[in-house]
Every structure is written in C-alpha cells, then in structure tokens.
XYZ file of C-alpha atoms in Angstrom:
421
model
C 164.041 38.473 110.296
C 162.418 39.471 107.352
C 159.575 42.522 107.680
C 156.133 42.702 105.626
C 155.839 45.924 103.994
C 152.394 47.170 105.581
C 151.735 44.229 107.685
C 149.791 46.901 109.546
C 147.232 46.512 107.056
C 147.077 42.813 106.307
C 144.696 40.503 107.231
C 144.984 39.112 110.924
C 146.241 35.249 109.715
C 148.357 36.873 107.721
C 150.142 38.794 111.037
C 149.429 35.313 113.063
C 151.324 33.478 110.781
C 154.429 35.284 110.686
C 154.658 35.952 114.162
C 154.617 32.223 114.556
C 157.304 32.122 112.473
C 159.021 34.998 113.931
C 158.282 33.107 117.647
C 160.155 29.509 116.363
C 163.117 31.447 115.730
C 163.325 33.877 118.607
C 163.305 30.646 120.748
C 166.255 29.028 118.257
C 167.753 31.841 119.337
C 167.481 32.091 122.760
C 168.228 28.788 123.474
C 171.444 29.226 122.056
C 172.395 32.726 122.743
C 170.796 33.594 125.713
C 172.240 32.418 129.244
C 169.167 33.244 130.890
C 166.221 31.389 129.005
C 168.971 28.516 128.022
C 169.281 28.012 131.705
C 165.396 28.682 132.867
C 164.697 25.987 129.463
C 166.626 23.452 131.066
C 165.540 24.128 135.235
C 161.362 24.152 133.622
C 161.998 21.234 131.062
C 160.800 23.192 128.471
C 160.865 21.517 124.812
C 160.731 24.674 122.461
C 160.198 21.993 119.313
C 156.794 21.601 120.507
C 156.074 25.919 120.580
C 154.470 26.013 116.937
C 151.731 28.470 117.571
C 150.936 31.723 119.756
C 148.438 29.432 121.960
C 151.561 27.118 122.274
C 153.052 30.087 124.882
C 151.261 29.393 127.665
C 153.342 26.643 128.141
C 156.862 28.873 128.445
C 157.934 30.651 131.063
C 156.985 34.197 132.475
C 160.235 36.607 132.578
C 159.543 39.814 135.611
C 160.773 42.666 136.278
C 162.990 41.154 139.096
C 164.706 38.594 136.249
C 166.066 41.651 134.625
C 166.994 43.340 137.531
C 168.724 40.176 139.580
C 169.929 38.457 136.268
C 170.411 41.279 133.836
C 173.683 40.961 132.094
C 172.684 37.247 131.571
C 169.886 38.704 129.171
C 172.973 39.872 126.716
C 172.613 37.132 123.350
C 175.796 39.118 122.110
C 179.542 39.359 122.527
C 180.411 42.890 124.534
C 182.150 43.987 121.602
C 178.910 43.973 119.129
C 177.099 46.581 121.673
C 177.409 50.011 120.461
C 174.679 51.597 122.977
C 174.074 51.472 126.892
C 170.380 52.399 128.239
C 168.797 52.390 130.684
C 165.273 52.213 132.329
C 163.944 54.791 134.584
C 163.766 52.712 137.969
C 159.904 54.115 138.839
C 159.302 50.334 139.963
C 162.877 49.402 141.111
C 166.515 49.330 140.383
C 167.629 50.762 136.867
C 167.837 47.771 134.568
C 170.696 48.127 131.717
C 169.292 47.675 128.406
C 172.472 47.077 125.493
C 171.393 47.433 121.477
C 173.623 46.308 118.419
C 173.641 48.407 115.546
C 170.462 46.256 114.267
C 168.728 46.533 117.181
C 169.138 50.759 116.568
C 168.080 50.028 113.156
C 165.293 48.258 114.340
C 164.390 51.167 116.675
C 164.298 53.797 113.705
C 162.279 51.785 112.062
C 159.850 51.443 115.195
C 159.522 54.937 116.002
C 159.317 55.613 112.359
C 156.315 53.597 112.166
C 154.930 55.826 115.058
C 155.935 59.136 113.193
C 153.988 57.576 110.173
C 150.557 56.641 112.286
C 150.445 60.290 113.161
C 151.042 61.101 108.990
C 153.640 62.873 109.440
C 156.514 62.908 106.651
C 159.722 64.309 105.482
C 158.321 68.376 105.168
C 157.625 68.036 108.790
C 159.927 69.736 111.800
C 159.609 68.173 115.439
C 160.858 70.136 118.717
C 162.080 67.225 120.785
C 161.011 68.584 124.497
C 162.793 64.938 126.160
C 166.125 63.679 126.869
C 168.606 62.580 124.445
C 171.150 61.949 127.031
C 171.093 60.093 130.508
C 170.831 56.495 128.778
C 167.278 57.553 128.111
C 166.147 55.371 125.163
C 162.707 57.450 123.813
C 165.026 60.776 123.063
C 167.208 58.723 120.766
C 164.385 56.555 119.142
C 162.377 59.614 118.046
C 165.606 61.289 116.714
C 166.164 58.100 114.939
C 162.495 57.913 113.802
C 162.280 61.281 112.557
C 166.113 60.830 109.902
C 164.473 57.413 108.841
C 161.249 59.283 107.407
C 163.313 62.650 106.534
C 161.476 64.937 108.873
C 163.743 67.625 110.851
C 164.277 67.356 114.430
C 164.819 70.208 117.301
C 166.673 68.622 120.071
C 165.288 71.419 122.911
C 165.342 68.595 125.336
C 163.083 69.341 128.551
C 162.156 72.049 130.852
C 162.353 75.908 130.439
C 159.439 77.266 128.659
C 160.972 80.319 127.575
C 163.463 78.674 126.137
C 161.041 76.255 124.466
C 159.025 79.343 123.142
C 162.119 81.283 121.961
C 163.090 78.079 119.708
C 159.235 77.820 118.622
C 158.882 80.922 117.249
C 162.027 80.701 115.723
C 162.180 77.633 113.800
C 158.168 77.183 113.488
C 158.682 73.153 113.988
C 155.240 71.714 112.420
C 154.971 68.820 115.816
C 156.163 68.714 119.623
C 157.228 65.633 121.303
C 156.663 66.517 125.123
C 155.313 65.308 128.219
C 151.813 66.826 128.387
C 152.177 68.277 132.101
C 154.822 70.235 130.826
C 152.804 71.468 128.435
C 150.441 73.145 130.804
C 153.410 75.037 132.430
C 153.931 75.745 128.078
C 150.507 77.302 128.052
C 151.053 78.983 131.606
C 153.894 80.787 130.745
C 152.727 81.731 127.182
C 149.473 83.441 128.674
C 151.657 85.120 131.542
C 154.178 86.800 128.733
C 151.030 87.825 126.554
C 152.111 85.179 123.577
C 149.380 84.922 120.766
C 148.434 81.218 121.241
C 146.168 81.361 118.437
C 148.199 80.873 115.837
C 150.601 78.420 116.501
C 153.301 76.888 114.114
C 152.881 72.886 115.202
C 149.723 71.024 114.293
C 150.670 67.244 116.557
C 152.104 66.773 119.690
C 153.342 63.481 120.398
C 152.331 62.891 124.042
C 154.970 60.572 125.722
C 155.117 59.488 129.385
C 151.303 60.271 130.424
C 148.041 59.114 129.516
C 145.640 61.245 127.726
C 142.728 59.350 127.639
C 140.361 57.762 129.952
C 138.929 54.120 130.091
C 136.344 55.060 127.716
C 138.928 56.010 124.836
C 138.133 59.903 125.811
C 140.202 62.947 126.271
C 140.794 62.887 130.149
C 141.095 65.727 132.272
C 144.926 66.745 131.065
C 144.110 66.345 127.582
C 141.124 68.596 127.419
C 143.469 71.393 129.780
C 145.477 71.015 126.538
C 143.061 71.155 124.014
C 141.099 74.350 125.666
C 143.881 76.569 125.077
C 145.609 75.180 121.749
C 143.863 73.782 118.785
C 146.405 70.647 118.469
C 146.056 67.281 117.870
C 147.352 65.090 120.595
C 148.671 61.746 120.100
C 149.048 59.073 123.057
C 151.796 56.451 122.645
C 152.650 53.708 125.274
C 156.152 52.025 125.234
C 159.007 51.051 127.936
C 163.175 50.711 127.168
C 162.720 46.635 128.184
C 160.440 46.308 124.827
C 162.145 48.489 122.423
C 158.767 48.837 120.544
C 155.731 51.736 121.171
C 152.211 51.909 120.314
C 151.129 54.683 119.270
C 147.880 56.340 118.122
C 146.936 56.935 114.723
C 144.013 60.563 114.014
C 141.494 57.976 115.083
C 142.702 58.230 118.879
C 140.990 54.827 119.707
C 144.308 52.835 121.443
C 147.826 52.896 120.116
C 148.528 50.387 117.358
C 150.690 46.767 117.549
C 153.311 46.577 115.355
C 152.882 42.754 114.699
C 156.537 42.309 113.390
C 158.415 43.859 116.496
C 156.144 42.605 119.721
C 154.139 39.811 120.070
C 151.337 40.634 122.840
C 149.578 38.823 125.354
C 147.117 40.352 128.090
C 146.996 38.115 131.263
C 145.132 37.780 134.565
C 146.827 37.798 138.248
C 147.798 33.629 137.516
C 149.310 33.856 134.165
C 146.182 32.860 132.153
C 145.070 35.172 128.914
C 141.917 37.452 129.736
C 139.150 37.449 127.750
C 138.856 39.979 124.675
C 137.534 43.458 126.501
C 139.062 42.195 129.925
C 141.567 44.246 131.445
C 145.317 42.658 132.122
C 148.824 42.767 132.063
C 150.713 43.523 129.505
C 152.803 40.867 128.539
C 155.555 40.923 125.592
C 158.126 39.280 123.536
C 160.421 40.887 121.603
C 160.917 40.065 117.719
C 163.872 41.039 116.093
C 166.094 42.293 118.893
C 169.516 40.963 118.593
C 171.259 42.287 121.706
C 168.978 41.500 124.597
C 165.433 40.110 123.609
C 162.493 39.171 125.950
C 160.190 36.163 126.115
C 156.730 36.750 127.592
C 158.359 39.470 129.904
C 155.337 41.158 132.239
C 155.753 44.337 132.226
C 152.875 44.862 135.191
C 151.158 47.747 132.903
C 147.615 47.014 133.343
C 145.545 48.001 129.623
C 142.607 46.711 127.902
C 142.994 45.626 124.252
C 140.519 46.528 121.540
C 140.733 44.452 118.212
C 137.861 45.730 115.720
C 139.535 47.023 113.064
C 140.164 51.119 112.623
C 138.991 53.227 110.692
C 142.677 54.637 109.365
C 143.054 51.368 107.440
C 144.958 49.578 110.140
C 144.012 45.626 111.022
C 146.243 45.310 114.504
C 145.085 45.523 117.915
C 145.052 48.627 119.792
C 146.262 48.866 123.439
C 143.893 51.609 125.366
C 145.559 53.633 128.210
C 147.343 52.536 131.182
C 144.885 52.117 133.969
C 147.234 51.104 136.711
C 150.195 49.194 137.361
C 150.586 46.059 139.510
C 153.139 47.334 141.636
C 151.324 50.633 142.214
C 148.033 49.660 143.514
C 147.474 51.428 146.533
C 144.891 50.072 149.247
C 144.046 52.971 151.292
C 142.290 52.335 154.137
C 140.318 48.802 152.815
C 139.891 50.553 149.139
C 142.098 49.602 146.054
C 143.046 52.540 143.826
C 146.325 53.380 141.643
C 147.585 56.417 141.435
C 146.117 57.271 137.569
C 142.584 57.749 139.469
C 144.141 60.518 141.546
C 146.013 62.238 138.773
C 142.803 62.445 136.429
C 141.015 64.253 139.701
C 143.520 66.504 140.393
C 144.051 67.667 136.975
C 140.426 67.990 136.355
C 140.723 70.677 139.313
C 140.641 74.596 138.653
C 141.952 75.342 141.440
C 145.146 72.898 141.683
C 147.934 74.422 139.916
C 150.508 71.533 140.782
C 150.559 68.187 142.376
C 152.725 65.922 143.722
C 151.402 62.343 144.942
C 153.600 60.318 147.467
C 152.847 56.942 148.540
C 154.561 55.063 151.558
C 154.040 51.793 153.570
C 154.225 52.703 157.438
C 155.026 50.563 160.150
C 152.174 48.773 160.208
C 152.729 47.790 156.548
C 149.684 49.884 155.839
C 149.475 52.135 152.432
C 149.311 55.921 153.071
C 148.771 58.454 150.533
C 150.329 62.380 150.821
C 149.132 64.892 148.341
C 151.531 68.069 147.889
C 149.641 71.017 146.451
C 150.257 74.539 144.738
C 146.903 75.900 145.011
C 145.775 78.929 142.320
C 146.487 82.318 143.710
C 143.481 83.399 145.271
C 141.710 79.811 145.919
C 143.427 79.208 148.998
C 139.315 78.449 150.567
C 138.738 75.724 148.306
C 140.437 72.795 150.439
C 137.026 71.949 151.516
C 136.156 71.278 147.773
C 139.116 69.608 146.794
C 138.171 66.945 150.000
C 134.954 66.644 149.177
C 135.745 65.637 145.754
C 138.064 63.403 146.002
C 135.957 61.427 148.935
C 133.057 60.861 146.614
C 135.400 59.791 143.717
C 137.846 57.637 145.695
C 135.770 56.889 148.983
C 138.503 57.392 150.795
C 140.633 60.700 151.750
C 144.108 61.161 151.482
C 146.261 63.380 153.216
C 146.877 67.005 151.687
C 149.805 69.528 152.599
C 149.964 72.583 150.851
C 153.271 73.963 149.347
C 154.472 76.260 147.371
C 155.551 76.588 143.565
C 159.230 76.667 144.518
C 158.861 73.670 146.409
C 157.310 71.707 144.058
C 159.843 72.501 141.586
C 162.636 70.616 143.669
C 160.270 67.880 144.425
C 159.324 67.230 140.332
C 162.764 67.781 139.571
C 165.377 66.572 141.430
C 169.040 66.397 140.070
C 169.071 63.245 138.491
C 165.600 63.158 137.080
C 165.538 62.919 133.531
C-alpha cells in the first residue's frame, strides 16, 4: 500500500477515499491470509464485495481482546519464517498477547513513530534520552529508536528507572528531548532538588510523555502535568498508542488531542452495542490496521474509552484528534453503587501536596462486589492530613476508598516488581 506524502494535511475526502481503498484490500487480504477473519467471514456470512465504504463496516465483525488472546497465533497472515520480531503486550487487562512484525511491518513502524517525532518538530539536530524499555518484547522502546534513525535525530537508550543515573547521562550528553513516563519524572525532579541540581537551565526542550495521560477532559494540563510544568519549563507532549495497533497518536505544540494518521489506522468510536457515537460523544476506541503485513486487525476494540475532536488544528493538520483516555471498559470500578475508573483517582491523588506516592489496587470480594485500596507515602511531616485527603476524595468521588499508609521502600517493590517493564 501506497502512502500520500502529507495526507496529514489533505482535505478529509481526500483521506476518506484512500482509506476506502486501503479497507477493500485489507479485507482481500484477510480473507486469504488470515485464518482467523477467513474463518469468522465464513461462520457470520459476511460478503466483503459488498464493504465499499467506511459506513459499509458496521456490517463486519467486532475482533476483542479475548480473540487475540484465545485465537492469537491464528491472527499470523505470514509464513513463520517471514517474522523477524516477537512482542508482546503488557497484560494490564489479561494474558500477554504475542504480537509478530515482518521487516515491512518494522518499516512501517519507523515510519509511524517518525510521524510522531515530526508532530512534535523535531528533526535530525535533535538528541532524545530514551527513559523506556528496549528489551522485554516491549514494542514503544523499539518504535521510538526506529522513529528517531528514520528522521536522523540521535537517540540515548538510558532505558528506565534510576534518576541519578538519568541525570549523570543528561548532563553529559545534553539530549535536546526525553521520552519518559511522566511519574517518573516527578521522582526526576525529586531527586534533582534533593542533590541541589540547577533545574533552571536544562538541556531538553520536549518530553514525549508515553504511558499516562496529561490532560484532562477539557484538553487541559491535569494535575501531573502541571507538577511537571511547575518545576521545569518543558513542553510536554501526550501520545496514545497500544502494541495490538502498531500506530500512536500523538500531539502536535497545539496540545488539543493526538493526531490520526489516516494511512496506518482507520478509527471508529462506538457505544456499549457496537453502534458509532455521535461526533463529541465519548466511546470506544475501535481500530483497523492498514498496512500491517504480519498480523493486522479488523475493527479490533481496544476498550480505551476517548472522545474525538475533528475541527481542524491550528498546526496545519486536517485529521481527527483523539483526547485523553478517560477510562477503560474493563476498569470501571462500581464502588459502593457509584461508577468511577481509576483515571479519576489518579488525577486526585496527584493533585495532592501532601501524597508523595500512590498505589491504587482494585479487587472483587466474595460477594462479587468492587473494593478499592489506596497505598500511600505521605510527605515527611504531613502525616495529620489523612483527614484531608478523605475529605477530598468523598466530595470528588462520593464515595471513600480504603487508605493504608506505607512507606517509600514499600512502594518501591509494589511499582516495581521483577518483571515489570
């Protein structure tokens, strides 16, 4: 499949048009290369001749989460010996599902990340520390490597964890961009105050945020983001993505939603029954890959729950824009008769002075009744303000959940455990 240079920037029946395109021969392909959909084709009856337009998918099938994990080597459209990488997703939602990639489907996630790289201007006099995991079959590491040779930029493969380290290497090589998980950059800025470091002059301008949310629903800095932006004069760039879609959206300066890359993913956002929401509504995200050779998806619900925004931006880019994730279907929580996910409870607990760390489990007892533990490392010297954390979270939530108090070794086996990546 053919790419349009800039289709960023084209009109909208200009995108809708070759995604259609793109669409009739993704399901060519499937229903010859694919065991899965060839089989779920012929149990549903399904006649892909008549699929011409994007309205025309309502009529094919939904792929979930538990297709991928139940049938996942019946995803492969390849012969074993055309795979040249394994990954792997996390498992936050379930077993680990095995992603495999050709060499075009590595090419094609260069050229993805590249695009993000580009949406955040940065080019080939630029030096990004990677603060993430290039090893562990973690896809992101090795996409944002990838991303940064395709434009020319220099990459720092720190991986994650150990601020010193991560400061040593910063003040060393004076990279121009972080890519990081913005949590960890808190424990950055604690360590960097507690060995007297000037963080008024620092070397990197961006920080790609990956793995958290740093806006709200109203397209604002949330609470984590402006812990950021109080101590370092950065700009911060959200990005949303998953291993299963190969593809990210990421923000451009603007910061209004992370941009669709119309020739890799088409889109849809649908309600609890399958059905499209209306433009503003909130609903799943729903995608199908374009231009994956190895293991591509069809309509596969990934059960992130975002609102779409499709005016078109001020940086010169037509595509829609995906805003934050505001909750996931498989983590809503109903705590004592009230629905919440667990997003709400970060943003309060990181808009919290006296919270240094948190750690939010959620169980289903006997009773098959959610229950909510928060584990806290409270500020030296705020150990009286549990009656102010309580009373803030019941007026924001209604409901209260249970706190224990631990300390900041603890919390450092429960965040990282052996095999997290």
């Amino acid at each position: 499949m053919a790419y349009i240079p800039d289709i960023e920037k084209k009109p909208i029946a200009e995108q809708i048009a070759f995604q259609q395109n793109a669409l009739q021969e993704l399901l060519h392909y499937l229903e010859q290369r694919s065991p899965f959909y060839k089989r779920r084709f012929a149990e549903r009856g399904i006649d892909i001749s008549k699929v011409s337009t994007l309205k025309d998918m309502a009529f094919l099938p939904l792929t979930t989460k538990l297709d991928l994990q139940v049938y996942n080597m019946d995803f492969l459209c390849v012969p074993l010996k055309d795979v040249v990488e394994y990954t792997a997703t996390s498992g936050t939602t379930g077993t680990p599902v095995m992603i495999a990639l050709t060499e075009k489907d590595m090419q094609r996630l260069a050229y993805n990340e590249s695009l993000s790289f580009q949406c955040m201007e940065v080019d080939a006099g630029d030096c990004f520390q990677l603060m993430l995991t290039l090893d562990r079959q973690f896809m992101a590491g090795m996409a944002y490597h990838s991303g940064l040779r395709k434009i020319g930029a220099a990459a720092v493969r720190t991986g994650p964890g150990l601020a010193a380290m991560q400061w040593e290497v910063i003040q060393r090589l004076q990279p121009t961009g972080l890519v990081a998980v913005p949590s960890f950059l808190l424990k950055m800025i604690a360590y960097a105050r507690d060995a007297g470091l000037d963080q008024a002059k620092l070397p990197f301008a961006k920080i790609l945020a990956i793995g958290e949310t740093l806006r709200n629903e109203a397209l604002l800095p949330n609470a984590l983001a402006k812990k950021i932006l109080e101590n370092w004069d950065v700009k911060l760039y959200g990005t949303y993505a998953s291993t299963e879609m190969q593809t990210a959206f990421t923000e451009c300066a603007v910061g209004q939603g992370g941009h669709h890359h119309p020739e890799l993913v088409i889109v849809e956002l649908l309600d609890e029954l399958g059905n499209a929401v209306l433009e503003g509504e909130i609903g799943e995200v729903t995608i199908t890959t374009l231009g994956v050779e190895a293991m591509p998806l069809l309509r596969y619900q990934t059960g992130d729950l975002c609102r779409a925004y499709y005016e078109p931006c001020a940086c010169g880019r037509s595509t829609m824009r995906l805003g934050p994730v505001l909750g996931r279907k498989q983590q809503m929580i109903k705590l004592k008769g009230t629905t919440l996910f667990p997003g709400a409870l970060f943003d309060i607990l990181q808009g919290c002075t006296f919270v240094e760390e948190f750690f939010v489990e959620v169980y289903t007892n006997e009773d098959e009744q959610d229950g909510i533990v928060l584990y806290l490392v409270a500020i030296p010297g705020s150990e009286n303000s549990d009656g102010l954390i309580k009373t803030m979270l019941k007026h924001k939530l209604r409901v209260l959940p249970e706190i224990k108090y631990i300390t900041g070794s603890e919390m450092q086996q429960m965040q990282f455990p052996a095999t997290s990546r």
